[in-house]
GROMACS .gro file of C-alpha atoms in nm:
model
  199
    1ARG     CA    1   9.079  10.311   7.406
    2ALA     CA    2   9.118  10.251   7.813
    3PRO     CA    3   9.430  10.035   7.866
    4SER     CA    4   9.346   9.670   7.858
    5ARG     CA    5   9.461   9.407   8.109
    6ASP     CA    6   9.754   9.324   7.891
    7ASP     CA    7   9.853   9.648   7.849
    8LEU     CA    8   9.866   9.699   8.218
    9CYS     CA    9  10.098   9.427   8.283
   10HIS     CA   10  10.371   9.564   8.014
   11LEU     CA   11  10.308   9.900   8.211
   12VAL     CA   12  10.396   9.743   8.520
   13LEU     CA   13  10.701   9.556   8.378
   14GLU     CA   14  10.825   9.929   8.289
   15ILE     CA   15  10.770  10.066   8.646
   16PHE     CA   16  10.979   9.777   8.788
   17GLN     CA   17  11.243   9.797   8.530
   18SER     CA   18  11.253  10.159   8.562
   19VAL     CA   19  11.338  10.168   8.933
   20GLY     CA   20  11.630   9.937   8.906
   21LEU     CA   21  11.594   9.574   8.940
   22PRO     CA   22  11.814   9.367   9.178
   23LYS     CA   23  12.085   9.186   8.898
   24GLU     CA   24  11.981   8.881   8.940
   25LEU     CA   25  11.640   8.976   8.822
   26ASP     CA   26  11.778   9.170   8.533
   27GLU     CA   27  11.934   8.910   8.395
   28ASP     CA   28  11.655   8.684   8.439
   29ILE     CA   29  11.380   8.919   8.346
   30GLY     CA   30  11.139   8.601   8.263
   31ARG     CA   31  11.104   8.562   8.619
   32LEU     CA   32  10.951   8.905   8.684
   33LYS     CA   33  10.723   8.864   8.385
   34ARG     CA   34  10.601   8.504   8.492
   35PHE     CA   35  10.517   8.690   8.828
   36ILE     CA   36  10.301   8.976   8.702
   37LEU     CA   37  10.114   8.752   8.510
   38ALA     CA   38  10.044   8.546   8.808
   39VAL     CA   39   9.913   8.840   9.008
   40ARG     CA   40   9.716   8.952   8.718
   41ALA     CA   41   9.574   8.567   8.685
   42SER     CA   42   9.487   8.571   9.067
   43MET     CA   43   9.323   8.926   9.095
   44TYR     CA   44   8.931   8.818   9.117
   45ASP     CA   45   8.700   9.021   8.880
   46ASN     CA   46   8.540   9.248   9.135
   47PRO     CA   47   8.399   9.588   9.085
   48TYR     CA   48   8.676   9.773   9.305
   49HIS     CA   49   8.937   9.501   9.419
   50ASN     CA   50   9.096   9.406   9.091
   51TRP     CA   51   9.363   9.420   8.840
   52PHE     CA   52   9.303   9.771   8.742
   53HIS     CA   53   9.305   9.868   9.159
   54VAL     CA   54   9.605   9.737   9.198
   55PHE     CA   55   9.777   9.855   8.892
   56ASP     CA   56   9.652  10.192   8.999
   57VAL     CA   57   9.810  10.164   9.337
   58THR     CA   58  10.131  10.047   9.204
   59GLN     CA   59  10.150  10.317   8.981
   60THR     CA   60  10.064  10.586   9.229
   61LEU     CA   61  10.300  10.425   9.474
   62TYR     CA   62  10.600  10.438   9.206
   63VAL     CA   63  10.527  10.828   9.143
   64MET     CA   64  10.533  10.898   9.515
   65ALA     CA   65  10.820  10.684   9.619
   66THR     CA   66  11.031  10.882   9.290
   67ARG     CA   67  10.881  11.245   9.397
   68THR     CA   68  10.967  11.187   9.770
   69GLY     CA   69  11.324  11.040   9.660
   70LEU     CA   70  11.263  10.720   9.851
   71PHE     CA   71  11.371  10.512   9.579
   72GLY     CA   72  11.711  10.677   9.566
   73ARG     CA   73  11.736  10.590   9.934
   74LEU     CA   74  11.648  10.221   9.910
   75CYS     CA   75  11.821   9.934   9.768
   76PRO     CA   76  11.728   9.754   9.476
   77TRP     CA   77  11.570   9.464   9.673
   78LYS     CA   78  11.398   9.724   9.902
   79ARG     CA   79  11.269   9.890   9.566
   80LEU     CA   80  11.148   9.571   9.449
   81ALA     CA   81  10.981   9.509   9.805
   82LEU     CA   82  10.770   9.825   9.799
   83LEU     CA   83  10.647   9.792   9.430
   84CYS     CA   84  10.572   9.390   9.461
   85ALA     CA   85  10.382   9.507   9.789
   86GLY     CA   86  10.175   9.758   9.576
   87LEU     CA   87  10.087   9.494   9.332
   88CYS     CA   88  10.001   9.238   9.539
   89HIS     CA   89   9.840   9.427   9.840
   90ASP     CA   90   9.492   9.301   9.754
   91LEU     CA   91   9.567   8.969   9.612
   92GLU     CA   92   9.304   8.726   9.553
   93HIS     CA   93   9.055   8.996   9.729
   94PRO     CA   94   8.731   8.861   9.745
   95GLY     CA   95   8.556   9.211   9.736
   96VAL     CA   96   8.383   9.197  10.083
   97THR     CA   97   8.554   9.340  10.414
   98SER     CA   98   8.728   9.138  10.672
   99LEU     CA   99   8.476   9.200  10.919
  100PHE     CA  100   8.220   9.085  10.663
  101LEU     CA  101   8.430   8.744  10.626
  102GLU     CA  102   8.448   8.723  11.007
  103LYS     CA  103   8.080   8.762  11.037
  104ALA     CA  104   7.951   8.523  10.753
  105GLY     CA  105   8.177   8.284  10.907
  106GLU     CA  106   8.406   8.197  10.625
  107HIS     CA  107   8.717   7.975  10.669
  108ILE     CA  108   8.955   8.232  10.582
  109SER     CA  109   8.845   8.458  10.882
  110SER     CA  110   8.911   8.165  11.148
  111ALA     CA  111   9.284   8.166  11.050
  112PHE     CA  112   9.346   8.511  11.161
  113LYS     CA  113   9.276   8.726  11.467
  114ASP     CA  114   9.264   9.033  11.304
  115GLY     CA  115   9.380   9.185  10.951
  116VAL     CA  116   9.230   8.877  10.782
  117LEU     CA  117   9.247   8.997  10.418
  118GLU     CA  118   9.570   9.169  10.480
  119LYS     CA  119   9.734   8.854  10.606
  120HIS     CA  120   9.588   8.642  10.328
  121HIS     CA  121   9.717   8.901  10.056
  122ALA     CA  122  10.049   8.873  10.220
  123ILE     CA  123  10.095   8.492  10.260
  124ARG     CA  124   9.966   8.456   9.901
  125THR     CA  125  10.208   8.693   9.770
  126PHE     CA  126  10.510   8.454   9.859
  127GLU     CA  127  10.356   8.155   9.752
  128VAL     CA  128  10.303   8.312   9.408
  129MET     CA  129  10.657   8.436   9.419
  130VAL     CA  130  10.831   8.112   9.562
  131ASP     CA  131  10.604   7.889   9.304
  132ARG     CA  132  10.873   7.683   9.104
  133GLU     CA  133  10.709   7.790   8.767
  134ILE     CA  134  10.792   8.185   8.866
  135GLY     CA  135  11.097   8.149   9.084
  136LEU     CA  136  11.109   8.524   9.159
  137LEU     CA  137  11.325   8.466   9.488
  138GLU     CA  138  11.543   8.196   9.362
  139GLY     CA  139  11.891   8.193   9.474
  140LEU     CA  140  11.843   8.459   9.732
  141SER     CA  141  12.047   8.401  10.038
  142THR     CA  142  11.822   8.365  10.371
  143LYS     CA  143  11.927   8.689  10.510
  144THR     CA  144  11.799   8.870  10.173
  145TYR     CA  145  11.526   8.647  10.148
  146TYR     CA  146  11.392   8.717  10.528
  147ASP     CA  147  11.466   9.111  10.466
  148PHE     CA  148  11.231   9.103  10.180
  149ARG     CA  149  10.973   8.915  10.315
  150ASN     CA  150  10.963   9.140  10.596
  151ALA     CA  151  10.968   9.452  10.394
  152VAL     CA  152  10.672   9.316  10.152
  153SER     CA  153  10.456   9.197  10.438
  154GLY     CA  154  10.494   9.496  10.646
  155CYS     CA  155  10.369   9.698  10.351
  156ILE     CA  156  10.072   9.464  10.284
  157LEU     CA  157   9.975   9.464  10.668
  158ALA     CA  158  10.002   9.817  10.653
  159THR     CA  159   9.734   9.855  10.433
  160ASP     CA  160   9.478   9.736  10.665
  161PHE     CA  161   9.270  10.044  10.748
  162GLY     CA  162   9.195   9.891  11.074
  163CYS     CA  163   9.543  10.005  11.188
  164HIS     CA  164   9.509  10.367  11.065
  165LYS     CA  165   9.486  10.504  11.422
  166THR     CA  166   9.817  10.325  11.511
  167PHE     CA  167  10.004  10.464  11.177
  168SER     CA  168   9.881  10.816  11.257
  169THR     CA  169  10.021  10.848  11.615
  170ARG     CA  170  10.330  10.678  11.493
  171LEU     CA  171  10.374  10.948  11.236
  172THR     CA  172  10.305  11.225  11.489
  173GLU     CA  173  10.572  11.120  11.681
  174PHE     CA  174  10.852  11.171  11.399
  175LEU     CA  175  10.712  11.519  11.363
  176LEU     CA  176  10.792  11.674  11.734
  177PRO     CA  177  11.093  11.868  11.715
  178ASN     CA  178  11.427  11.680  11.753
  179SER     CA  179  11.255  11.361  11.668
  180PRO     CA  180  11.449  11.112  11.474
  181PRO     CA  181  11.427  11.052  11.096
  182LEU     CA  182  11.153  10.850  10.977
  183PRO     CA  183  11.241  10.453  10.954
  184THR     CA  184  11.290  10.359  10.608
  185GLN     CA  185  11.039  10.072  10.649
  186LEU     CA  186  10.781  10.314  10.806
  187GLU     CA  187  10.832  10.554  10.492
  188MET     CA  188  10.735  10.268  10.283
  189GLU     CA  189  10.460  10.173  10.486
  190LEU     CA  190  10.290  10.502  10.483
  191LEU     CA  191  10.350  10.540  10.121
  192ILE     CA  192  10.170  10.235  10.016
  193LYS     CA  193   9.871  10.315  10.261
  194CYS     CA  194   9.828  10.677  10.074
  195ALA     CA  195   9.848  10.512   9.734
  196ASP     CA  196   9.570  10.268   9.848
  197ILE     CA  197   9.362  10.511  10.009
  198SER     CA  198   9.393  10.740   9.704
  199ASN     CA  199   9.258  10.446   9.442
   0.00000   0.00000   0.00000
């Protein structure tokens, strides 16, 4: 039988736990469980942008970050950031494009100049995380919170296909002889783009 929505919740939790959680979450796994359930509840029943899609992207991201060795180069909070971005990159997706929303004059499109849906997904991700019944980020220092927020938001915003050419150009610069190593955040953003496009 095909896995159920509940089965996927358990698998997501296993993925998160397998990469090594920050000790604050490892000691209170209930916060992560509540977060995963809240994300599932926030996914609309669209034909494509649904709970199964975000699971696929998260699982693909997990495999890619493991195989490339990226997880080994990230601290626990950055590993969590990458997986949270995968899980939430289409949070509350209405099943239509940003362009459609803009042309239809939907209220969500008036709040942002571009990347309408991705900005909505990023904002809603943190609203879910800091909800007092979930408290995923409870007790973080200000610096850790903003580093984590920037990493997650950057990854979610990278899934905007309108930015694809910009990412291709940036990547090309790092393929030149004697170019510096790929910045970690860019590597995270490229992996989530690949995981999203492949699913």
